[in-house]
mmCIF file of C-alpha atoms in Angstrom:
data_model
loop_
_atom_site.group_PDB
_atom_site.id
_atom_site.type_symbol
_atom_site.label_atom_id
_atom_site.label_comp_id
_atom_site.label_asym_id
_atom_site.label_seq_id
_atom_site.Cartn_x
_atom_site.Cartn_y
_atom_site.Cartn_z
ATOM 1 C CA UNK O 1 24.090 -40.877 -37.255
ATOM 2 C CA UNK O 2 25.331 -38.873 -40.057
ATOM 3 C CA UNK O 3 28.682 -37.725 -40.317
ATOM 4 C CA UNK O 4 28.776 -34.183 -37.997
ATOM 5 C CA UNK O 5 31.164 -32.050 -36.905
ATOM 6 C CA UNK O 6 29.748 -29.693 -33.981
ATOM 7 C CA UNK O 7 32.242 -26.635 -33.105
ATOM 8 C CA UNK O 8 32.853 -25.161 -29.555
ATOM 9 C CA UNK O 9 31.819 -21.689 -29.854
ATOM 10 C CA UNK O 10 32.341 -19.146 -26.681
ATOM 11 C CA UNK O 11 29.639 -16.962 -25.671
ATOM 12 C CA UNK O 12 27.305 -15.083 -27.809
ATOM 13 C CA UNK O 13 28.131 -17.370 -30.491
ATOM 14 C CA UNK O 14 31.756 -16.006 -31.242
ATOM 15 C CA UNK O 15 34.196 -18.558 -32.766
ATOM 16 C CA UNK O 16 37.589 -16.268 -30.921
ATOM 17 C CA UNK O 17 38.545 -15.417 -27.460
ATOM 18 C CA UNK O 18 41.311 -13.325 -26.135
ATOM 19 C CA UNK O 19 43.240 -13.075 -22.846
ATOM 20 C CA UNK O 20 46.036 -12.034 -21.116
ATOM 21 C CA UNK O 21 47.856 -12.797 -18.339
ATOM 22 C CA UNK O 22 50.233 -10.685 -15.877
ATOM 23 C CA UNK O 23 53.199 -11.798 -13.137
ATOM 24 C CA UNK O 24 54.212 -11.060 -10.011
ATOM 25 C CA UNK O 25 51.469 -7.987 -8.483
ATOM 26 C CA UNK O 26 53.744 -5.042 -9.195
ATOM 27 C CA UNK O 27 53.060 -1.305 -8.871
ATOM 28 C CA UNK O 28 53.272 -0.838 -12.889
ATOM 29 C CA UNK O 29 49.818 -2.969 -13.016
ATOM 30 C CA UNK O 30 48.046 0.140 -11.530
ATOM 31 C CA UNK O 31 48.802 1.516 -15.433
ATOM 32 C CA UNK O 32 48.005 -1.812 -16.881
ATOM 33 C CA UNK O 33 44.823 -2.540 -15.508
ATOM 34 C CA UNK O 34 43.665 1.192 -16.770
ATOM 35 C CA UNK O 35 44.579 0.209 -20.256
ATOM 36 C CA UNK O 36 42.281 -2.598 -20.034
ATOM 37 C CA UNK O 37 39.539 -1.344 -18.399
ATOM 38 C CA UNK O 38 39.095 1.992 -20.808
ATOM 39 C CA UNK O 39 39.348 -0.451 -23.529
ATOM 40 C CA UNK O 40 37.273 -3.577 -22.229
ATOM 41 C CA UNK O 41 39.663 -6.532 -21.882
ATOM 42 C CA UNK O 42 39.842 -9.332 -19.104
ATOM 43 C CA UNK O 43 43.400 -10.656 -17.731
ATOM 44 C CA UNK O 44 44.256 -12.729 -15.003
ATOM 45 C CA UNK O 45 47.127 -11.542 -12.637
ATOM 46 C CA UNK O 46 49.205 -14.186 -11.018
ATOM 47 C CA UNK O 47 50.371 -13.398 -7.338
ATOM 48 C CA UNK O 48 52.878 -14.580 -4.947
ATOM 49 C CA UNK O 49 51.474 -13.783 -1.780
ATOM 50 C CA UNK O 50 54.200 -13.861 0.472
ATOM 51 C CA UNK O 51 56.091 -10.844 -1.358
ATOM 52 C CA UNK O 52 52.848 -8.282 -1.038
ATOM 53 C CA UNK O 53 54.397 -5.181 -0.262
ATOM 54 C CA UNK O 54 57.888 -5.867 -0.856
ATOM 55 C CA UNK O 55 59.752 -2.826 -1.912
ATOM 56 C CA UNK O 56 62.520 -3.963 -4.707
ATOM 57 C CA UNK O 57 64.389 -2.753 -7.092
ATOM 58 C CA UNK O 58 66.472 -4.311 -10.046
ATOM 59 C CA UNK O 59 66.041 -6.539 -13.070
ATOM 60 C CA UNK O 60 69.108 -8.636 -14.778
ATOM 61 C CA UNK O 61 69.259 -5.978 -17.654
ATOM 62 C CA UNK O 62 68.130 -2.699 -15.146
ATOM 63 C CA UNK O 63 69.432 -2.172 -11.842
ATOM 64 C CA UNK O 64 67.136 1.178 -11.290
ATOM 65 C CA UNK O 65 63.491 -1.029 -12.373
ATOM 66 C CA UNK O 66 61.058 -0.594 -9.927
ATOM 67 C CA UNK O 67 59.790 -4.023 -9.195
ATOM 68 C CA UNK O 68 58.407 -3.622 -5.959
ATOM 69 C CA UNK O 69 54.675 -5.240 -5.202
ATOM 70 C CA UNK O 70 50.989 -3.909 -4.333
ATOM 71 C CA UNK O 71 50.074 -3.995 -0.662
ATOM 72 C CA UNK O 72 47.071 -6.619 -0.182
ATOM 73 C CA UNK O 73 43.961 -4.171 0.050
ATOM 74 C CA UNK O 74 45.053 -2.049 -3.243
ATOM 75 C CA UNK O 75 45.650 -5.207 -5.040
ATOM 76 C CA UNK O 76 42.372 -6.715 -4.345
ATOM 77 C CA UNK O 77 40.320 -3.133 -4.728
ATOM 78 C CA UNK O 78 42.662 -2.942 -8.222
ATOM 79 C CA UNK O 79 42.553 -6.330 -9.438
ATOM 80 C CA UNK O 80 38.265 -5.722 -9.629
ATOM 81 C CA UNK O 81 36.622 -7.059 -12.743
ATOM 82 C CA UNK O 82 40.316 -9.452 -13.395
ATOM 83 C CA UNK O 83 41.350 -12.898 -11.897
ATOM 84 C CA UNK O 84 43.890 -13.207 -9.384
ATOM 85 C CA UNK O 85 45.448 -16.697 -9.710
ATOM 86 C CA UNK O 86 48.381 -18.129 -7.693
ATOM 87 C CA UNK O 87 51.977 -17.951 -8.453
ATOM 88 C CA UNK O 88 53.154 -20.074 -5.296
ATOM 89 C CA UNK O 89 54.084 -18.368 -2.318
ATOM 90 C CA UNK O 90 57.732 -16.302 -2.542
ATOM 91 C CA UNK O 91 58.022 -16.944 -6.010
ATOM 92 C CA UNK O 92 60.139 -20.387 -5.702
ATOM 93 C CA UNK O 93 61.593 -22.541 -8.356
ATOM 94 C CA UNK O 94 59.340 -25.296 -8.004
ATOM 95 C CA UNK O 95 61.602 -27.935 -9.852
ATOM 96 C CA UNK O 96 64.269 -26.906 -7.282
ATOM 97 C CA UNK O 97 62.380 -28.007 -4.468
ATOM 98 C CA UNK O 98 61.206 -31.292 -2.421
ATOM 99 C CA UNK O 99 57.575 -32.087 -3.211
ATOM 100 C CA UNK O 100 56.419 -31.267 0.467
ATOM 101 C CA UNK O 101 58.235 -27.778 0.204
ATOM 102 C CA UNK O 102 57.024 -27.193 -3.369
ATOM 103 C CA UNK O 103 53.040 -28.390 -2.137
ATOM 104 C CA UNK O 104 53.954 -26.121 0.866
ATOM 105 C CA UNK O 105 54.646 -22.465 -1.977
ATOM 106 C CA UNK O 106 51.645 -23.499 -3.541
ATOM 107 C CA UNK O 107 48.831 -24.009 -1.003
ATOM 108 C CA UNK O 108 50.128 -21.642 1.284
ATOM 109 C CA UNK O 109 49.764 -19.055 -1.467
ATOM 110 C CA UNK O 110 46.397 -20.706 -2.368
ATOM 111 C CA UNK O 111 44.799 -20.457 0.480
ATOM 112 C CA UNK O 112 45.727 -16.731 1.580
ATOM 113 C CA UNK O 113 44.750 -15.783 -1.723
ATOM 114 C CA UNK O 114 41.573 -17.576 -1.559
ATOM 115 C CA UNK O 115 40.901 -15.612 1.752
ATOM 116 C CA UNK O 116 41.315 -12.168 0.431
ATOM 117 C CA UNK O 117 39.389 -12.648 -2.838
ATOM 118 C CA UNK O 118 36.834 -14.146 -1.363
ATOM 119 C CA UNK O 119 36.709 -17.670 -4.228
ATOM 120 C CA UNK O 120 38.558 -20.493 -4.667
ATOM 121 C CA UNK O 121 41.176 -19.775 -7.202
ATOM 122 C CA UNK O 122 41.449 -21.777 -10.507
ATOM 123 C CA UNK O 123 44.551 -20.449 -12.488
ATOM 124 C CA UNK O 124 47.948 -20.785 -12.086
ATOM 125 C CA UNK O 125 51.341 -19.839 -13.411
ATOM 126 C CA UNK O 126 54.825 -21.484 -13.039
ATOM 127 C CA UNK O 127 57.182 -19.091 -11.309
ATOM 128 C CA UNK O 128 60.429 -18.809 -13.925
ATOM 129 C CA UNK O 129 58.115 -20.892 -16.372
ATOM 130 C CA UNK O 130 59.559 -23.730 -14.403
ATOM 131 C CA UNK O 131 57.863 -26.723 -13.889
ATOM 132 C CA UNK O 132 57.798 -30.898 -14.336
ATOM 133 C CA UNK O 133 55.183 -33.491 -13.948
ATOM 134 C CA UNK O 134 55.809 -33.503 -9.922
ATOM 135 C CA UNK O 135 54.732 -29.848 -9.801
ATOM 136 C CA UNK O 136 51.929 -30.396 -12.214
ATOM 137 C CA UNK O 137 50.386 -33.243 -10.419
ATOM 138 C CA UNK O 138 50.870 -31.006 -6.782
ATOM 139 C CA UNK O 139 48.965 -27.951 -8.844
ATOM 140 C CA UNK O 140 46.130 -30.603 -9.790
ATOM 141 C CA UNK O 141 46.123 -32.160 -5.712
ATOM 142 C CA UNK O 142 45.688 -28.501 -4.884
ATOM 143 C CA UNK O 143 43.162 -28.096 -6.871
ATOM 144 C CA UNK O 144 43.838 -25.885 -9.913
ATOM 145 C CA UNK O 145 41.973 -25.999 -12.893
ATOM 146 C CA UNK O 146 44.951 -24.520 -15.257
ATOM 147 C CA UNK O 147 48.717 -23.165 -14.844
ATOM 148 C CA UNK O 148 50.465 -21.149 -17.763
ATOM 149 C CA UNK O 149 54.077 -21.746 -19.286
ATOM 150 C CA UNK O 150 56.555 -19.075 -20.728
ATOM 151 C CA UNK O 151 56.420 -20.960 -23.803
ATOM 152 C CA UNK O 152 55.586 -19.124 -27.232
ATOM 153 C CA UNK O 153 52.743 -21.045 -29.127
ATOM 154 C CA UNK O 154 52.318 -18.350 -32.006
ATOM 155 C CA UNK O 155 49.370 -19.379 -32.816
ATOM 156 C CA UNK O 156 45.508 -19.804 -32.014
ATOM 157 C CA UNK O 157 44.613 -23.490 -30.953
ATOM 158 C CA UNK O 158 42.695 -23.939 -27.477
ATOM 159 C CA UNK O 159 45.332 -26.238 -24.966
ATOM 160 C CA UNK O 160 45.673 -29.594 -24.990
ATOM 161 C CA UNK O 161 46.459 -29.748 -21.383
ATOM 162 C CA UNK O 162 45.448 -27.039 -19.479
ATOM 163 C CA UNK O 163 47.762 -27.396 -16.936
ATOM 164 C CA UNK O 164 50.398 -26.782 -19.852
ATOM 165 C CA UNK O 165 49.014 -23.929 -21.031
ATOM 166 C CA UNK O 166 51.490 -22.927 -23.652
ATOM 167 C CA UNK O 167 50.637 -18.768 -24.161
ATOM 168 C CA UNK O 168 50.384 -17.293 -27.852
ATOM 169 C CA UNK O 169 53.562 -15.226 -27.431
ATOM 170 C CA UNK O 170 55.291 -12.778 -24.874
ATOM 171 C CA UNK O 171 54.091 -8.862 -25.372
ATOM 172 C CA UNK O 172 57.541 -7.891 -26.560
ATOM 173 C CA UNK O 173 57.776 -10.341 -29.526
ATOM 174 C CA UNK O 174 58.363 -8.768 -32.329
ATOM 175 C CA UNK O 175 55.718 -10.821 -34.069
ATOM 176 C CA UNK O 176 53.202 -9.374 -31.660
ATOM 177 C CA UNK O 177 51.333 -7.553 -34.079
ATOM 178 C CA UNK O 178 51.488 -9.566 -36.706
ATOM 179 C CA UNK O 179 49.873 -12.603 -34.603
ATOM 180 C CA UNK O 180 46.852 -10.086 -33.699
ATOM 181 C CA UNK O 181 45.946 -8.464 -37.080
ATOM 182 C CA UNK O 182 46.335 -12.436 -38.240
ATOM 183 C CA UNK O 183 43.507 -13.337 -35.126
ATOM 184 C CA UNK O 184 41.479 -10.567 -35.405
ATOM 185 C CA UNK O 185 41.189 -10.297 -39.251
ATOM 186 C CA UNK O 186 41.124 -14.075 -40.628
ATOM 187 C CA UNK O 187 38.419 -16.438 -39.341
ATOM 188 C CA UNK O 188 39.417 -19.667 -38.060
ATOM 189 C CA UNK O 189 39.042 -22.604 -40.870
ATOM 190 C CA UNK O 190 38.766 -26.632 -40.111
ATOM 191 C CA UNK O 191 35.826 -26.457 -36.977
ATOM 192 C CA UNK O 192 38.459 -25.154 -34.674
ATOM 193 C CA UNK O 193 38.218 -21.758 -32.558
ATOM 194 C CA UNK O 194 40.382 -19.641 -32.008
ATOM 195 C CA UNK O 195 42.247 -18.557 -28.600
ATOM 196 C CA UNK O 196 44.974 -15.368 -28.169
ATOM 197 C CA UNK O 197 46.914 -15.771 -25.412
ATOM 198 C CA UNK O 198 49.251 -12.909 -24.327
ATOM 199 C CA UNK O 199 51.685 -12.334 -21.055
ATOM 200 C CA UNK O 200 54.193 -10.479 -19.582
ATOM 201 C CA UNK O 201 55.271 -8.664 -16.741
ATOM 202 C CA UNK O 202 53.699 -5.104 -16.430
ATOM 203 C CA UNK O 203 57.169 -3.686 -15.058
ATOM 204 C CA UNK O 204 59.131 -4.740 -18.307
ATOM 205 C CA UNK O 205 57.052 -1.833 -19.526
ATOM 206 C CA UNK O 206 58.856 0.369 -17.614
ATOM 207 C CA UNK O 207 62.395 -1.504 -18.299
ATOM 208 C CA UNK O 208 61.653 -0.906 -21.806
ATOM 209 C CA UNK O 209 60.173 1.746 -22.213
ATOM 210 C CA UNK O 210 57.082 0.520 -24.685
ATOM 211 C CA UNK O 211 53.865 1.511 -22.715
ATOM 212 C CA UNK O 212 52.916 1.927 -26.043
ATOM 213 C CA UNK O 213 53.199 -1.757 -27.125
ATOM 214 C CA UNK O 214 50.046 -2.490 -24.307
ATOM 215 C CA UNK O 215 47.782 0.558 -25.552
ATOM 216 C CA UNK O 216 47.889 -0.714 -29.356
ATOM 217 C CA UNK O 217 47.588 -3.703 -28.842
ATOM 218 C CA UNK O 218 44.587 -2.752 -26.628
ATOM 219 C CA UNK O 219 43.084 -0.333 -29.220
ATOM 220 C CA UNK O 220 43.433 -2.630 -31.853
ATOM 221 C CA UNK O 221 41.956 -5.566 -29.872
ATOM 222 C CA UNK O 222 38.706 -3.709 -29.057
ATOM 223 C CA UNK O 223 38.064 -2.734 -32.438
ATOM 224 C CA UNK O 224 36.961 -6.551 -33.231
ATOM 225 C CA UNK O 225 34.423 -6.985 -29.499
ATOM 226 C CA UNK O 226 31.701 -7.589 -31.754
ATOM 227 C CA UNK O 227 33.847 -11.140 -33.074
ATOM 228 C CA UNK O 228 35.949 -12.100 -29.635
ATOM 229 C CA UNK O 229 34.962 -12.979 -25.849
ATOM 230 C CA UNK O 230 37.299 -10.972 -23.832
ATOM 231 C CA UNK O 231 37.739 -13.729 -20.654
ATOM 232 C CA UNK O 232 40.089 -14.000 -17.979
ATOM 233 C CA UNK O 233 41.847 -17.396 -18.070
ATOM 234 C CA UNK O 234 39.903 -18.728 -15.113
ATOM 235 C CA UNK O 235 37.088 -17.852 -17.599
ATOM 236 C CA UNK O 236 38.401 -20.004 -20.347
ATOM 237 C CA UNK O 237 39.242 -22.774 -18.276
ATOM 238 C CA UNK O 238 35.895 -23.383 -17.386
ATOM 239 C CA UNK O 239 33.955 -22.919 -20.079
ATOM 240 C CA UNK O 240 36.486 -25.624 -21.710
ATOM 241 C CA UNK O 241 35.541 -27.987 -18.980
ATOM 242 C CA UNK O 242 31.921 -27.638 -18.944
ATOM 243 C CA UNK O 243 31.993 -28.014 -22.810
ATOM 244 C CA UNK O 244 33.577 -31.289 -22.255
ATOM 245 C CA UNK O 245 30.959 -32.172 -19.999
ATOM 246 C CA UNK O 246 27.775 -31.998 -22.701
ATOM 247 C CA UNK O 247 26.648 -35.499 -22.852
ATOM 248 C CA UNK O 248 25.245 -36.698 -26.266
ATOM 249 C CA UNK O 249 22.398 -39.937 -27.006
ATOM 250 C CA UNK O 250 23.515 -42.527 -29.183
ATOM 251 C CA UNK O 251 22.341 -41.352 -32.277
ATOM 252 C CA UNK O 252 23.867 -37.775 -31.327
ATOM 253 C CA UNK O 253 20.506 -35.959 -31.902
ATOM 254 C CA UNK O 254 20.293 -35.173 -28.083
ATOM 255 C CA UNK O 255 22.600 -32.972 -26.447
ATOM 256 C CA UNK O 256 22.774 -32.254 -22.591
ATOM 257 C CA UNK O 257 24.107 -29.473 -20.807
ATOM 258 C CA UNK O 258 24.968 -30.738 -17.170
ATOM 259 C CA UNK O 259 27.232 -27.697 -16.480
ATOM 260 C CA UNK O 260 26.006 -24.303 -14.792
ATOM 261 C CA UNK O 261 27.324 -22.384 -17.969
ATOM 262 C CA UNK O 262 25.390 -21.904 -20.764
ATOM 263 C CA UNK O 263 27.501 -23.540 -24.274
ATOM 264 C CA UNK O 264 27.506 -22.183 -27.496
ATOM 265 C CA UNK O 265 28.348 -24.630 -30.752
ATOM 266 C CA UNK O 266 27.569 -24.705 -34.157
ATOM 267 C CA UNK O 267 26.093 -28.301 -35.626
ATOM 268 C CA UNK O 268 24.545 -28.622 -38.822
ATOM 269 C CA UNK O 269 25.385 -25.028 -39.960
ATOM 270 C CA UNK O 270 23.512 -23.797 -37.207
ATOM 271 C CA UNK O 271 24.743 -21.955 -33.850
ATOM 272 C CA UNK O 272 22.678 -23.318 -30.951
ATOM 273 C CA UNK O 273 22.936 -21.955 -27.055
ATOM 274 C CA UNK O 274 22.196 -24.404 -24.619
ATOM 275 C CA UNK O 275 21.555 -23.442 -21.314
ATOM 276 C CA UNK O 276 22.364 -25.210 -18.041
ATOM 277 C CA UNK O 277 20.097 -28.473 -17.639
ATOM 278 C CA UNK O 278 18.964 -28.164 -20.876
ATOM 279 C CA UNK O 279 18.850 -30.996 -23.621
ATOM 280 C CA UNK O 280 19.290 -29.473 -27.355
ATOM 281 C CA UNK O 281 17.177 -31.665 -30.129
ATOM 282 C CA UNK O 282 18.634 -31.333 -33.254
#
C-alpha cells in the first residue's frame, strides 16, 4: 500500500466542528438557549439532578447572583434540540468522596436523568473540574462516553481521551475572540480537524454583566455554517467513536463502516461519505 494519509472529516464533508457546553441548569439558560437557537448552535447542558428547583442566591465574587435552578419539566421542554449530560447528583466534589459515595452522585444522577429525557446519557462534566483516575474509571463503569475538564486547551485538536476532555477556553477569556476568528478564518493544516470547544456557566453572564460576550460570539460563529458542524458534545463523542470503528483490508483499499453513522474522510485528495454497512473501494 502506498503511503496515505486519510483525514476524519465531520458531516457534510466539513474539516471543523464547534460546541459548547453549560453547568449547573440555572434560570439564566432560558436566555442562553435563545441565543443559540436564533443563531443555530448545539450545546450540551450538564445537570445535577438533585438541586432541580433549588432557589439560591450568591456567588464567591456576588452575593445578590441569582443562581437558582430550572424545575424538571421546563428544563426538559427548554433543553429541546441540546444534550443534557450528567453532572453527578448535588454537585459533589468527587475527589472528596469514597468510591461507593462518589459511584452513588453519579448514577443516581444518571439514571433520573435518563428517565426524564427519555435516552441514555453519554456526556459528562466534573463538578469543580475536579476529578482523578478513581472518578474517571466510575464515569466509564457507569457508562459515559465523555466527561469535560475546566482546563483551557486554546486550541483546536480533537481529545486524546475523551473522558479528559480538556475545553478550548472559558467564555470570559480574554482570548475568546481571538481563538474564534483564528478557527473560523484559517483552515486546519497537517490532516488534522479542527474542534472549538467553549463553556461556562450561563449565570456568570449575569455576575458580569457581558450578555454580549454569548451573542457575538454567536453571530460571528454562524457566519461560517457553511465550513463547521454545529454538534452537541454527545454528538462529537460518537461520531469520534464510530470513526475509530471503520475497519480497513490489508492493502487499505477497502474501508468498512460497521457504525450506524454515516463517516466522512478525505483519502487520496478525495472526500468520500460512507454510509453505515457500507465498504468504500478506493
Amino acid at each position: 500500500m502506498n503511503k496515505r494519509n486519510d483525514t476524519l472529516l465531520f458531516p457534510g464533508g466539513k474539516c471543523k466542528a464547534l460546541t459548547l457546553s453549560y453547568d449547573d441548569g440555572v434560570r439564566q439558560d432560558r436566555r442562553l438557549v435563545e441565543i443559540l437557537n436564533r443563531y443555530g448552535l448545539t450545546a450540551t447542558f450538564n445537570i445535577s439532578f438533585g438541586l432541580f428547583g433549588v432557589e439560591e442566591r450568591g456567588v464567591s465574587s456576588d452575593p445578590n447572583v441569582d443562581v437558582s435552578k430550572l424545575e424538571q419539566q421546563e428544563a426538559l421542554a427548554l433543553y429541546a434540540g441540546h444534550e443534557i449530560a450528567g453532572h453527578c447528583l448535588r454537585h459533589a466534589n468527587l475527589t472528596g468522596l469514597g468510591a461507593p459515595a462518589a459511584m452513588y452522585e453519579i448514577l443516581e444522577d444518571k439514571k433520573q436523568l435518563e428517565h426524564l429525557a427519555g435516552r441514555p446519557l453519554r456526556s459528562f462534566a466534573y463538578p469543580y473540574g475536579a476529578f482523578d483516575p478513581q472518578v474517571q474509571l466510575l464515569l466509564e463503569l457507569a457508562g459515559y462516553q465523555s466527561a469535560r475538564t475546566t482546563r483551557s486547551t486554546y486550541g483546536f485538536d480533537l481529545p486524546q481521551n475523551l473522558l479528559v476532555w480538556d475545553p478550548t477556553c472559558h467564555h470570559r477569556d480574554p482570548r475568546l475572540m481571538e481563538l474564534v476568528e483564528t478557527f473560523c478564518r484559517q483552515q486546519p493544516r497537517f490532516f488534522r480537524p479542527w474542534l472549538f470547544y467553549l463553556w461556562g456557566h450561563a449565570y456568570e453572564f449575569d455576575q458580569h454583566h457581558n450578555w454580549q460576550v454569548m451573542e457575538d460570539f454567536a453571530r460571528f460563529v454562524s457566519a461560517f455554517a457553511d465550513q463547521i458542524w454545529f454538534a452537541s458534545n454527545g454528538d462529537i463523542s460518537d461520531y469520534l467513536l464510530a470513526w475509530k470503528q471503520l475497519q480497513y483490508s490489508a492493502d487499505g483499499r477497502m474501508i468498512r463502516n460497521p457504525s450506524a453513522l454515516a463517516l466522512w474522510l478525505q483519502a487520496e485528495g478525495q472526500v468520500h461519505c460512507i454510509q453505515p454497512g457500507q465498504i468504500l473501494t478506493l
